[in-house]
Short mmCIF file of C-alpha atoms in Angstrom, two decimals:
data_model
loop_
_atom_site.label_atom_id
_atom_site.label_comp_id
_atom_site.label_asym_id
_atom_site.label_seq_id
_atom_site.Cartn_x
_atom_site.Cartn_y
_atom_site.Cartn_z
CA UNK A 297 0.00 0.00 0.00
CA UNK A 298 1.55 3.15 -1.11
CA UNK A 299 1.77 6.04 1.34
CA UNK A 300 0.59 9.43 1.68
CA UNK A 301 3.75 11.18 0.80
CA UNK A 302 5.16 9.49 -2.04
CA UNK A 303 3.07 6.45 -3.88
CA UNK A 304 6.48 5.33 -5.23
CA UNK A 305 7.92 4.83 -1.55
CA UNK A 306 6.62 2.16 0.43
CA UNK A 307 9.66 1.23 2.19
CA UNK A 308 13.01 2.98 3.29
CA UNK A 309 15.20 1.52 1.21
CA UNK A 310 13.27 2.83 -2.00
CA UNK A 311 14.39 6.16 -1.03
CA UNK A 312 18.34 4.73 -1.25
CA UNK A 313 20.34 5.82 -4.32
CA UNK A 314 22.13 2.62 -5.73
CA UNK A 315 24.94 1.98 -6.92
CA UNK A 316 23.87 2.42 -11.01
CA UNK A 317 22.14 5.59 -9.62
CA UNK A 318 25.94 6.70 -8.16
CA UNK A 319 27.31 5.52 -11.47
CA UNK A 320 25.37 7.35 -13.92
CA UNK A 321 25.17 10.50 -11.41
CA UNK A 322 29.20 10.85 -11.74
CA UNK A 323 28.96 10.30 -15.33
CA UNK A 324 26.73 13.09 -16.10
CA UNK A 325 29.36 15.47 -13.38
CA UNK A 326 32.07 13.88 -15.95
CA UNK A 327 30.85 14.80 -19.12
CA UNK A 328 29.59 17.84 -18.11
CA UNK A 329 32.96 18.88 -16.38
CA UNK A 330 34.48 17.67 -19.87
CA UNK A 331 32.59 20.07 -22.14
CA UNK A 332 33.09 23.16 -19.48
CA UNK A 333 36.82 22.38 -19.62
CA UNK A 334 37.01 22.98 -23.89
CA UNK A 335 36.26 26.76 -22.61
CA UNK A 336 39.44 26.68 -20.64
CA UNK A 337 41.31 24.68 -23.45
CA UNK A 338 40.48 26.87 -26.09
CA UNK A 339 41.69 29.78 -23.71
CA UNK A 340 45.09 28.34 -23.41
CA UNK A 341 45.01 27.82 -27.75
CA UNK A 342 44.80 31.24 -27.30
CA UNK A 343 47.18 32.26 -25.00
CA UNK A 344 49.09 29.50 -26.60
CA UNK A 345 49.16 31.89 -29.89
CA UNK A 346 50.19 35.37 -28.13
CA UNK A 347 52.88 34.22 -26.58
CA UNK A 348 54.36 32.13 -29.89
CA UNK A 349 55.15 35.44 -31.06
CA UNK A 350 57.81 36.15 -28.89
CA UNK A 351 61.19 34.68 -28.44
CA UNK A 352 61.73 36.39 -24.98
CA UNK A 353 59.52 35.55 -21.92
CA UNK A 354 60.09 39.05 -20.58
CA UNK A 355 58.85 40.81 -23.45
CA UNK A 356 55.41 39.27 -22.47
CA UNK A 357 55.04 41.09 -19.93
CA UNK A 358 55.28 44.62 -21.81
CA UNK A 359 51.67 43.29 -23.71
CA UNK A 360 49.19 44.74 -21.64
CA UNK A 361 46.47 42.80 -23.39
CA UNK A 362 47.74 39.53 -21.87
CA UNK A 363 48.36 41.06 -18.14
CA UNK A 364 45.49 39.08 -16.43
CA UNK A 365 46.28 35.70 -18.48
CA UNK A 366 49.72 36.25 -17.55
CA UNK A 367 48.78 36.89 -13.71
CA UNK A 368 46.75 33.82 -13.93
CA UNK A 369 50.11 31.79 -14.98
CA UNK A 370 51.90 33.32 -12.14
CA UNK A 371 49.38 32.24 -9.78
CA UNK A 372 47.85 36.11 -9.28
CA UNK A 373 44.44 36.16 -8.15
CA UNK A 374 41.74 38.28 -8.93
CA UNK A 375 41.97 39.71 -5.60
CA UNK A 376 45.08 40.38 -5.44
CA UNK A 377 45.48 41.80 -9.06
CA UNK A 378 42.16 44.53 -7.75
CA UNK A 379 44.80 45.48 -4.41
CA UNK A 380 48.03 45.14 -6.64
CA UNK A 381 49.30 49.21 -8.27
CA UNK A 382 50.54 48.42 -12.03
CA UNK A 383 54.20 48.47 -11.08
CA UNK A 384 53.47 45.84 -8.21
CA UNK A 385 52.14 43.56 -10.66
CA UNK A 386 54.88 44.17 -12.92
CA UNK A 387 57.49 43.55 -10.58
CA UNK A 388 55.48 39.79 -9.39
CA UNK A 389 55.11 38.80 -13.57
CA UNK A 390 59.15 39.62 -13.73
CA UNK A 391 59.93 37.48 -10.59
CA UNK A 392 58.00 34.87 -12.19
CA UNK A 393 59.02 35.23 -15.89
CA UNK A 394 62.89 34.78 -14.83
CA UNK A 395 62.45 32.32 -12.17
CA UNK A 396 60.44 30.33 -14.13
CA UNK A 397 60.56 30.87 -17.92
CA UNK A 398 63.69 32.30 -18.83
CA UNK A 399 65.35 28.86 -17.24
CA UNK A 400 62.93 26.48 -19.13
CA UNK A 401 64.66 28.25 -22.68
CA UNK A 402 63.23 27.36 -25.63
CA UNK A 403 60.25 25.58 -24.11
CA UNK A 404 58.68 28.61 -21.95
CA UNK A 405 56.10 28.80 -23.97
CA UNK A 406 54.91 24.78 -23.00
CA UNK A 407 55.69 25.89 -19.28
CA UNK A 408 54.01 29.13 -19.38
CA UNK A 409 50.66 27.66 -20.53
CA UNK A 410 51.29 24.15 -18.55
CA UNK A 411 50.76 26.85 -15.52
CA UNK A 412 48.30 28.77 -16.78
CA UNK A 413 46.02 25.75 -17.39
CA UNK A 414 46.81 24.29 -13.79
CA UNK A 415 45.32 27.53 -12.72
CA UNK A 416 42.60 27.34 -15.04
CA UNK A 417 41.86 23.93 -13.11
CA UNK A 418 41.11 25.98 -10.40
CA UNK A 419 38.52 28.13 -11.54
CA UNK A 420 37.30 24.81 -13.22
CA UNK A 421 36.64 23.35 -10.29
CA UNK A 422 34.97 26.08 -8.56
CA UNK A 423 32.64 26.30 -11.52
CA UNK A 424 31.54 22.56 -11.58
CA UNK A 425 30.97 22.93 -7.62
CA UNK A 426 28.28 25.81 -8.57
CA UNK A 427 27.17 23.48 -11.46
CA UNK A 428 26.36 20.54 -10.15
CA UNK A 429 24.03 22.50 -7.28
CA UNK A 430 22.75 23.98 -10.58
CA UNK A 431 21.71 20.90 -12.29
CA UNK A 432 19.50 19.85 -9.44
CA UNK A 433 17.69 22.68 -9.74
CA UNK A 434 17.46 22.41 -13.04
CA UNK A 435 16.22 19.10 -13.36
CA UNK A 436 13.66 19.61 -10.10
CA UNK A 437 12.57 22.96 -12.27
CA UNK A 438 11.98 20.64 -15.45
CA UNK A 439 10.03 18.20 -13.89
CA UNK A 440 7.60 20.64 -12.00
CA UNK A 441 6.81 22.62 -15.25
CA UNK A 442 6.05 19.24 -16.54
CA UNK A 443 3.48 19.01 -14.18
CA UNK A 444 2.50 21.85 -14.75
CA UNK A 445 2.18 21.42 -18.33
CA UNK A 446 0.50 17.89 -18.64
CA UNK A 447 -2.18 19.40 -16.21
CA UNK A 448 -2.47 22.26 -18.65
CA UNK A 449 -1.86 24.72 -16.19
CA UNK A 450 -1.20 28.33 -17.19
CA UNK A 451 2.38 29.62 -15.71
CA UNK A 452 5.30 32.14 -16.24
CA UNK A 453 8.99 31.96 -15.09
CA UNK A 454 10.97 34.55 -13.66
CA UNK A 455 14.65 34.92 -15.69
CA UNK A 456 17.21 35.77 -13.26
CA UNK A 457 18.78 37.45 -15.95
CA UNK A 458 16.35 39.60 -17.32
CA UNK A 459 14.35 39.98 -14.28
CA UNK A 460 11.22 39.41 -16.46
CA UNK A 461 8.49 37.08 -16.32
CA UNK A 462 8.32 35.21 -19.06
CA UNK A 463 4.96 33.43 -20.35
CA UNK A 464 5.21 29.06 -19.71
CA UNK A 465 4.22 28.47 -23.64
CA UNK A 466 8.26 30.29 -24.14
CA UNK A 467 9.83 28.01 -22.05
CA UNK A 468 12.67 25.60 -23.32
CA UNK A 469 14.44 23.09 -20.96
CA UNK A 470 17.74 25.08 -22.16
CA UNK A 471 16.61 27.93 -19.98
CA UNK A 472 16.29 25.69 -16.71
CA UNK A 473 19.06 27.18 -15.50
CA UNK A 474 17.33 30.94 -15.55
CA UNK A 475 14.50 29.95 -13.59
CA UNK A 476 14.58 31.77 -10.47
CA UNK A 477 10.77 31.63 -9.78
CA UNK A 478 7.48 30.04 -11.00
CA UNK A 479 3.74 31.16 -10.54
CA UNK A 480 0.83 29.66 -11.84
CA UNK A 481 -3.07 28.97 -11.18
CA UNK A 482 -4.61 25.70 -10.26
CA UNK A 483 -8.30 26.48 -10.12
CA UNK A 484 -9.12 29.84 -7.78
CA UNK A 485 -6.00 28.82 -6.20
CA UNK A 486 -2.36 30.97 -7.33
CA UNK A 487 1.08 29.75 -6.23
CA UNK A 488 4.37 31.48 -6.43
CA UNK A 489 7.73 29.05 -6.10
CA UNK A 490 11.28 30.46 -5.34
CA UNK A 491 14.17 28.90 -5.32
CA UNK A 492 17.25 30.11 -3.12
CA UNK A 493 15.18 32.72 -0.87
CA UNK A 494 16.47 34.18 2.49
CA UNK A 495 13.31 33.86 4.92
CA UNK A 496 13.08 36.47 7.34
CA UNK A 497 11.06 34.09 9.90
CA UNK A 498 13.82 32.10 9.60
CA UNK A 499 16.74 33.94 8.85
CA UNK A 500 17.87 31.69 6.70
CA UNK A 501 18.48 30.98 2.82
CA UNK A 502 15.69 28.23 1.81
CA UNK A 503 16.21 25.80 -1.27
CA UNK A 504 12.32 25.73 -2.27
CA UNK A 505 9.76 28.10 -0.72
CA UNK A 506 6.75 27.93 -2.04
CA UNK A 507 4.10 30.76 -1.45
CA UNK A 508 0.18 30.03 -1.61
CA UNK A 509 -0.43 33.04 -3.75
CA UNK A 510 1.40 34.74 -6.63
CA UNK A 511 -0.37 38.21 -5.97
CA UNK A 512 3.08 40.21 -5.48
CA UNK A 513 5.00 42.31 -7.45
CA UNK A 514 8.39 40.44 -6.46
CA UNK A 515 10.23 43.36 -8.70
CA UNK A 516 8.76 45.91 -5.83
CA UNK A 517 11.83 45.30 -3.45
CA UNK A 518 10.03 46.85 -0.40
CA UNK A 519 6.51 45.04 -1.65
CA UNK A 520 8.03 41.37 -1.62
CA UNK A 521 10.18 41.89 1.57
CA UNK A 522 6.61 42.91 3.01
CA UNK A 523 4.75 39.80 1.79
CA UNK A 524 7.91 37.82 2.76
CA UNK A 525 7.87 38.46 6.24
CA UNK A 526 4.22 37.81 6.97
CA UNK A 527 4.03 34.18 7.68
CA UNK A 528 0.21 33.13 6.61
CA UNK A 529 1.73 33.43 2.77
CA UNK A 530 3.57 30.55 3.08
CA UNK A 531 2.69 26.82 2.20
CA UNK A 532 6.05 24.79 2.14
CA UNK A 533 9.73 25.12 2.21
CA UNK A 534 12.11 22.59 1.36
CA UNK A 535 15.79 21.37 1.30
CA UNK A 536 17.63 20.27 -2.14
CA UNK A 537 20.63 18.77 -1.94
CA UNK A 538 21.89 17.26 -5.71
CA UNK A 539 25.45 16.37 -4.61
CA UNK A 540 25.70 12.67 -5.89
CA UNK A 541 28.78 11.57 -3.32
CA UNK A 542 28.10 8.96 -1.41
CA UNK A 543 30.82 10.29 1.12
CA UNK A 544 29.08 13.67 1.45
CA UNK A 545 25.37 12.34 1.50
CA UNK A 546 25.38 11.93 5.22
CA UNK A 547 26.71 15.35 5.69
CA UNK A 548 24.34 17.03 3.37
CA UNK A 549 21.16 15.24 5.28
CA UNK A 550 22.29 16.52 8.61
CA UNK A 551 22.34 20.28 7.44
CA UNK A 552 19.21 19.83 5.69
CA UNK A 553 17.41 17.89 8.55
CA UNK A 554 18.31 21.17 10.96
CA UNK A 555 17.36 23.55 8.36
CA UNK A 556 13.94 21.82 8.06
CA UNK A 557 14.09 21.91 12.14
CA UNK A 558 14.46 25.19 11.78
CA UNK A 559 12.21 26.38 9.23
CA UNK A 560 9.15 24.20 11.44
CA UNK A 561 10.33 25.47 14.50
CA UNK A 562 10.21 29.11 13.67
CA UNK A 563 7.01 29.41 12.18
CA UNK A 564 5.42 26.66 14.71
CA UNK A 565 6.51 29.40 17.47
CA UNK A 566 3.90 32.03 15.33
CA UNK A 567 1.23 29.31 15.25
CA UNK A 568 1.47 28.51 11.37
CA UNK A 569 1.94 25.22 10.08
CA UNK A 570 4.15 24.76 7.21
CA UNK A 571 4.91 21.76 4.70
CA UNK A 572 8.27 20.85 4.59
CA UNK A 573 10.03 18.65 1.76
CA UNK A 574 13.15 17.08 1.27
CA UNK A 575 14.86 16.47 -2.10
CA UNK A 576 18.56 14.59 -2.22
CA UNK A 577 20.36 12.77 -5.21
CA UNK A 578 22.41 10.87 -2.67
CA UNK A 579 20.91 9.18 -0.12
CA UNK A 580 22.37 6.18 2.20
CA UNK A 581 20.54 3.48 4.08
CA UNK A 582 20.77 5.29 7.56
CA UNK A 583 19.64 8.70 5.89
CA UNK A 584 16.88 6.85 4.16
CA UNK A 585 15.73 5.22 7.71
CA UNK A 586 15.52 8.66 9.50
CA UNK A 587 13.85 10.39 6.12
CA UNK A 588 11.40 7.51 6.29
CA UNK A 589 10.67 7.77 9.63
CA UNK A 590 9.78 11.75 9.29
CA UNK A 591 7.40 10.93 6.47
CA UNK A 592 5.64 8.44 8.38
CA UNK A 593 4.95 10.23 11.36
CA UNK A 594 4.64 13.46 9.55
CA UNK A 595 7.49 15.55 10.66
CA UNK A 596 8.22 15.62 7.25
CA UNK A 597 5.61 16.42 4.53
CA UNK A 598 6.97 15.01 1.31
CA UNK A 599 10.71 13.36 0.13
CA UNK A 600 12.24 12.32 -3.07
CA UNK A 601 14.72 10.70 -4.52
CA UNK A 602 16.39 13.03 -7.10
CA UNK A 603 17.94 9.96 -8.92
CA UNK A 604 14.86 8.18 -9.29
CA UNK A 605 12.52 9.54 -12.09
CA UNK A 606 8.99 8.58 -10.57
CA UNK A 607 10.00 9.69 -6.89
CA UNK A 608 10.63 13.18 -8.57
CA UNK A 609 7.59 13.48 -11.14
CA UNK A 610 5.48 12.60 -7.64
CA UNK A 611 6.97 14.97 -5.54
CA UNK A 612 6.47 17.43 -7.94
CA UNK A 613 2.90 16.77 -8.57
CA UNK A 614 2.57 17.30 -4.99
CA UNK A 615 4.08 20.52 -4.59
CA UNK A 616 1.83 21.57 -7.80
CA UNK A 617 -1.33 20.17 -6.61
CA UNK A 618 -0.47 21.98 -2.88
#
């Protein structure tokens, strides 16, 4: 018998991510990480070219077009290169150039851009850390407009970019990743979803917060911070976590289980009841026991397996059917 929370959980262990889940979790992180890396390759091609035109490493540093490529290759950061006068940075790039170029001789060129890509890495891997907390949202955004859709409800998107909102017949899975809100109308009832909101009640950043009525101008700064902080427009809050690490799943559950704490606890001290949902890609057999167990008795309104295509399409017909 299928419970009230999820139909397609009837035991804790179909809330564990297995191993094939794992698998094809860190193979999507791979390829992705593979075709955000090209950008950093064809940088170097670049630099690669620019510096091929000169037979002396110091005369590099006289091209003020290449400074900050150059600074990168010396290991300059971007903070330090905004507190750094001109002549400072000069004097670092020549420290570098002879310590480290001048003796490689006629190969400086493969050591200048062997550092500058190690660098690169860097950055790399800061951007695939904000990516793959990205893609969950994008693919928990995808699946509730698909509920949305196949009920033939009538919604718009907010673009984080434009700060427009942009009709539902517009949108294009390719633009998951601009979605900073949703509203729509289910019967005489309007909702408003946000992701990545900081509640005042709570005074705290939520993953999913979703409002039981989209009658707000959110673009009126000191309208939405006054419909924020009054605590009957509120329906549920939830944690996402899409990290697919097994090592790190344990971690991520215990921050989210005291953020959900949190959220219930603050708003239970103004008398308002609040749904509260939890959304993980990696999720253990202990985690799944205690996320279980919060279903059952209700602590917890609603869970999901992000991994697991029917957990996710339920969940999200929940939180549009709310």
């Amino acid at each position: 018998m299928a419970n009230d929370f999820n139909k397609h959980i009837k035991i804790a262990k179909d809330l564990e991510t297995t191993y094939e889940e794992t698998k094809l979790g860190f193979l999507s992180i791979a390829l992705r990480k593979s075709k955000e890396a090209t950008h950093y390759i064809n940088m170097a091609s670049a630099f690669r070219s620019v510096a091929d035109e000169y037979q002396n490493p110091l005369d590099l540093i006289s091209n003020n077009d290449i400074t900050i490529s150059m600074c990168e290759a010396a290991g300059v950061s971007t903070k330090a290169r905004g507190y750094l006068q001109s002549q400072d940075t000069k004097d670092i790039l020549t420290d570098f150039v002879e310590e480290y170029l001048v003796t490689a001789g006629d190969s400086y060129v493969d050591e200048l851009i062997n550092r500058y890509l190690l660098t690169q890495g860097d950055a790399l891997g800061g951007r695939m850390r904000n990516i793959v907390g990205g893609l969950a949202g994008e693919k928990l955004t995808q699946n509730i407009i698909s509920a949305l859709v196949i009920r033939n409800y009538k919604f718009k998107y907010f673009d984080k970019h434009t700060k427009q909102w942009i009709s539902g017949e517009n949108f294009h899975e390719d633009y998951s990743n601009l979605v900073k809100a949703i509203k729509w109308k289910n019967g005489n009832k309007s909702r408003l979803l946000y992701y990545d909101l900081t509640i005042p009640i709570v005074k705290k950043n939520i993953d999913i917060v979703l409002f039981n009525s989209s009658d707000v101008n959110n673009k009126n700064t000191k309208i939405f911070k006054d419909f924020i902080t009054k605590q009957d427009n509120y329906l549920a809050l939830g944690e996402l976590k899409g990290g697919i690490d097994p090592a790190g799943a344990d971690e991520h559950w215990k921050t989210a289980n005291t953020a959900l704490t949190r959220i219930r606890t603050a708003f239970g001290k103004l008398n308002k009841s609040v749904h509260t949902v939890f959304i993980g890609a990696a999720i253990e057999a202990a985690m799944a026991k205690e996320i279980f167990a919060q279903c059952k008795s209700k602590e917890l309104s609603n869970c999901a397996n992000l991994t697991k295509p029917k957990q996710l399409a339920e969940v999200c017909n929940w939180i549009v059917t709310l």
